[in-house]
XYZ file of C-alpha atoms in Angstrom:
298
model
C -30.179 -25.576 22.598
C -31.145 -22.051 21.588
C -29.399 -20.672 18.542
C -28.959 -16.914 18.615
C -28.913 -15.397 15.162
C -26.727 -12.380 14.687
C -27.246 -10.046 11.774
C -24.443 -8.549 9.739
C -23.962 -4.884 10.646
C -25.303 -2.305 8.225
C -23.603 0.911 7.154
C -26.480 3.341 7.227
C -26.884 6.280 4.849
C -28.487 9.646 5.602
C -28.990 12.451 3.050
C -27.506 15.762 4.118
C -30.965 17.287 3.753
C -32.050 15.262 6.823
C -29.966 17.631 8.966
C -27.336 17.367 11.680
C -29.613 15.841 14.332
C -30.494 12.835 12.158
C -26.884 12.298 11.099
C -25.571 12.615 14.649
C -28.120 10.150 15.975
C -26.856 7.417 13.629
C -23.249 8.348 14.414
C -23.885 7.843 18.125
C -25.638 4.524 17.608
C -23.355 2.972 14.969
C -20.104 4.917 15.259
C -20.323 5.675 11.532
C -22.740 6.954 8.888
C -22.590 7.846 5.202
C -23.678 11.442 4.566
C -25.075 11.572 1.048
C -24.342 14.869 -0.711
C -21.878 16.226 1.852
C -20.358 18.212 -1.023
C -22.236 19.444 -4.069
C -21.189 18.336 -7.578
C -19.895 21.875 -8.194
C -17.729 21.742 -5.069
C -16.334 18.339 -6.076
C -15.432 19.642 -9.549
C -13.771 22.749 -8.130
C -11.835 20.801 -5.497
C -10.551 18.249 -8.007
C -9.486 21.028 -10.383
C -7.572 22.772 -7.590
C -5.612 19.708 -6.473
C -5.102 18.051 -9.900
C -1.910 19.892 -10.900
C -0.312 19.303 -7.496
C -1.094 15.582 -7.457
C 0.317 15.172 -10.971
C 3.729 16.463 -9.889
C 3.697 14.790 -6.462
C 6.630 12.487 -5.697
C 7.483 10.550 -2.554
C 10.883 11.556 -1.271
C 13.484 8.822 -0.925
C 13.775 7.474 2.599
C 10.439 8.950 3.633
C 9.112 7.687 6.958
C 5.849 6.925 5.133
C 7.393 5.082 2.204
C 5.613 1.806 3.000
C 2.293 3.453 3.807
C 2.342 5.449 0.570
C 3.048 2.530 -1.778
C 0.642 2.899 -4.704
C -0.734 6.095 -3.188
C -0.312 9.832 -3.650
C -0.911 12.123 -0.678
C -1.367 15.897 -0.872
C -1.429 17.578 2.534
C -1.689 21.229 3.665
C -4.936 21.581 1.739
C -5.622 25.198 2.811
C -2.601 26.139 0.701
C -3.932 24.516 -2.450
C -7.707 24.722 -2.350
C -10.016 27.719 -2.091
C -12.893 25.232 -1.856
C -11.287 23.743 1.240
C -10.660 27.125 2.867
C -14.017 28.668 2.057
C -16.533 25.835 1.820
C -15.244 22.997 3.986
C -13.880 25.071 6.851
C -17.276 26.827 7.005
C -19.455 23.760 6.273
C -22.654 24.274 8.272
C -23.512 20.612 8.858
C -19.911 19.745 9.762
C -19.887 22.411 12.469
C -23.312 21.483 13.816
C -22.158 17.869 14.226
C -18.816 18.852 15.757
C -20.529 21.075 18.328
C -22.735 18.158 19.351
C -19.805 15.730 19.513
C -17.151 17.842 21.235
C -18.931 20.735 22.927
C -20.525 19.031 25.954
C -17.377 17.193 27.078
C -14.277 18.996 25.832
C -15.310 22.362 24.343
C -14.065 23.741 21.025
C -12.533 21.731 18.202
C -10.275 22.320 15.229
C -8.786 20.652 12.176
C -6.120 18.103 13.045
C -5.244 16.946 9.506
C -6.601 16.552 6.004
C -4.975 15.166 2.855
C -6.156 14.204 -0.594
C -5.334 10.504 -1.017
C -5.267 8.921 -4.480
C -4.787 5.154 -4.543
C -3.618 3.320 -7.637
C -4.542 -0.210 -8.725
C -2.534 -2.576 -6.554
C -2.853 -0.497 -3.404
C -2.782 -3.161 -0.655
C -5.200 -1.569 1.803
C -4.794 -1.029 5.537
C -5.297 -2.973 8.711
C -8.283 -1.818 10.721
C -7.432 0.883 13.228
C -8.994 3.768 15.186
C -8.223 7.442 14.600
C -7.564 8.083 18.284
C -4.951 5.289 18.509
C -2.328 8.050 18.519
C -3.671 9.396 21.834
C -2.807 6.649 24.365
C -5.132 7.868 27.100
C -8.084 7.513 24.719
C -7.123 3.942 23.888
C -6.827 3.179 27.606
C -10.266 4.644 28.320
C -11.755 2.858 25.315
C -15.452 3.429 24.847
C -15.531 5.574 28.000
C -13.211 8.122 26.393
C -14.717 11.468 25.425
C -15.089 11.945 21.692
C -11.708 13.254 20.551
C -11.873 12.915 16.756
C -14.378 12.790 13.925
C -13.385 11.883 10.385
C -15.525 13.242 7.538
C -13.884 11.056 4.869
C -15.155 12.472 1.583
C -15.194 10.820 -1.853
C -13.857 12.838 -4.801
C -14.394 9.895 -7.173
C -16.603 6.829 -6.999
C -15.833 4.619 -4.003
C -16.562 0.942 -4.699
C -15.492 -2.271 -3.036
C -13.440 -3.128 -6.129
C -11.451 0.122 -6.140
C -10.733 -0.004 -2.398
C -13.497 1.951 -0.694
C -12.650 2.637 2.948
C -14.001 -0.096 5.213
C -15.658 0.678 8.563
C -17.018 -1.559 11.301
C -20.307 -0.290 12.754
C -20.622 -0.773 16.502
C -16.886 -1.108 17.146
C -16.929 2.227 19.019
C -18.858 0.490 21.800
C -16.673 -2.593 22.260
C -15.527 -3.251 25.805
C -12.067 -4.352 24.648
C -10.344 -1.933 22.254
C -7.284 -4.188 22.060
C -9.261 -6.753 20.078
C -8.259 -6.974 16.414
C -10.337 -8.354 13.555
C -9.625 -9.003 9.864
C -10.299 -6.123 7.494
C -12.892 -8.127 5.587
C -15.198 -8.025 8.619
C -15.656 -4.285 8.063
C -18.041 -2.890 5.441
C -16.968 -0.977 2.318
C -18.249 2.608 2.304
C -19.433 2.671 -1.289
C -20.102 6.286 -2.238
C -20.627 8.692 -5.084
C -18.394 11.750 -5.450
C -19.402 14.264 -2.788
C -20.637 11.689 -0.278
C -18.752 11.365 3.012
C -18.446 8.520 5.470
C -18.363 10.058 8.931
C -16.948 7.980 11.773
C -15.935 8.390 15.382
C -12.331 8.317 16.533
C -13.323 5.117 18.361
C -14.537 3.276 15.250
C -12.440 0.637 13.479
C -11.776 1.423 9.819
C -9.153 1.055 7.105
C -8.642 1.758 3.423
C -9.580 -1.151 1.171
C -7.534 -2.851 -1.531
C -7.702 -1.242 -4.974
C -8.347 -4.338 -7.085
C -9.449 -2.424 -10.182
C -7.494 -2.519 -13.431
C -7.114 1.205 -13.993
C -9.196 3.237 -11.526
C -7.522 5.955 -9.444
C -9.651 6.276 -6.316
C -9.491 9.745 -4.807
C -10.857 11.096 -1.542
C -9.799 13.016 1.512
C -10.043 12.390 5.244
C -11.170 15.597 6.952
C -10.383 14.951 10.609
C -11.689 17.298 13.275
C -10.331 17.028 16.808
C -11.033 18.305 20.290
C -9.058 21.502 20.889
C -7.586 19.924 24.014
C -5.208 17.932 21.790
C -2.480 19.241 19.482
C -3.269 18.983 15.753
C -1.261 16.596 13.590
C -0.731 19.291 10.948
C 0.873 22.607 11.881
C -0.566 25.734 10.292
C 2.712 27.669 10.136
C 3.119 27.003 6.400
C 0.002 29.021 5.569
C 0.987 32.597 4.675
C -0.677 35.194 6.853
C -1.973 37.033 3.786
C -3.801 33.830 2.775
C -5.138 33.213 6.285
C -6.558 36.738 6.270
C -8.765 35.858 3.283
C -10.539 33.293 5.481
C -13.499 33.752 7.815
C -12.849 33.962 11.577
C -14.352 30.474 11.945
C -12.080 29.005 9.264
C -9.077 30.738 10.840
C -9.862 29.094 14.151
C -10.151 25.704 12.471
C -6.581 25.950 11.150
C -5.117 27.194 14.436
C -4.890 30.936 13.856
C -7.329 31.906 16.618
C -7.703 30.954 20.259
C -10.081 28.198 21.325
C -12.143 27.534 24.432
C -11.525 24.279 26.297
C -14.637 24.177 28.459
C -14.405 27.874 29.251
C -10.608 28.064 29.522
C -9.023 30.014 26.663
C -5.998 28.221 25.201
C -3.668 28.778 22.240
C -3.277 32.401 23.279
C -0.913 35.312 22.624
C 0.422 36.852 25.852
C -2.663 35.338 27.537
C -4.885 37.236 25.098
C -6.951 35.970 22.186
C -4.453 34.946 19.506
C -6.196 36.857 16.721
C -6.266 40.030 18.829
C -2.625 39.663 19.783
C -1.636 39.170 16.135
C -4.030 41.904 14.955
C -5.313 39.320 12.502
C -7.706 40.441 9.777
C -10.321 38.232 8.117
C -12.371 38.084 4.904
C -9.744 40.069 3.001
C -9.190 39.881 -0.802
C -6.477 37.472 -1.917
C -3.208 39.301 -2.555
C -1.454 38.485 -5.834
C 1.980 38.191 -4.236
C 1.025 34.991 -2.389
C 2.274 32.905 -5.308
C 1.226 30.470 -8.006
C 0.855 27.519 -5.640
C -2.198 29.018 -3.947
C -5.737 28.891 -5.318
């Protein structure tokens, strides 16, 4: 009898200096890749400083639909409101956009931000079952591995990510399974151990889930930055962002948060009177921040 040896999957790492082509190649092959140095140390420090005061006063409302999900976790959403680093650096991140163009452009056209939140998990956080980002789009689940790429998650560490403190677990190769209804225990996935500023990038078809925070006192902090084909509605609406704040952003960043029209394989959508949304709104860009926006904006 022949015994076939199978090797444990490996979560590969690529430095950001290797460029988008090298990163995208691993993403296609494995469904996931750790990008070392996705953010600089200066960007990590600035981002943490911007969100710190808001996380400290964050409270989960009674009866929240996400009460179970957010046990032992704080979640700060609407990041463009709170973080200049997010608006200026992440929404204009060169490597992010090069990868997104490769992933979405050939099949579905433009892309935009669907959601992003800073997540801080306390000791005792129980972790998640493995799931796929595109599970919320039934047609993608039905098509399985034959589905076009609909989502990419650039999940970025703002603190150390270790197996002990609950580093997100991903399962390389699961984007190519024939049967997407198959479930496996979380411990079969690999912990994405990272330094602050690293990001684990994975396809919307790749199984993943937050790990258990088994540390005594470590608050693990990171943020999923999920980009999505423009042919699907974002999870997060952009209506809460004041226009005067949006107008401080670049045209590219404005499009990412839904304030400009997008091209779905040559068909303009998200328009104003069938015109480009920005033109219809007479939207400005790259303007100085106005003081009257308020203390909650950085």
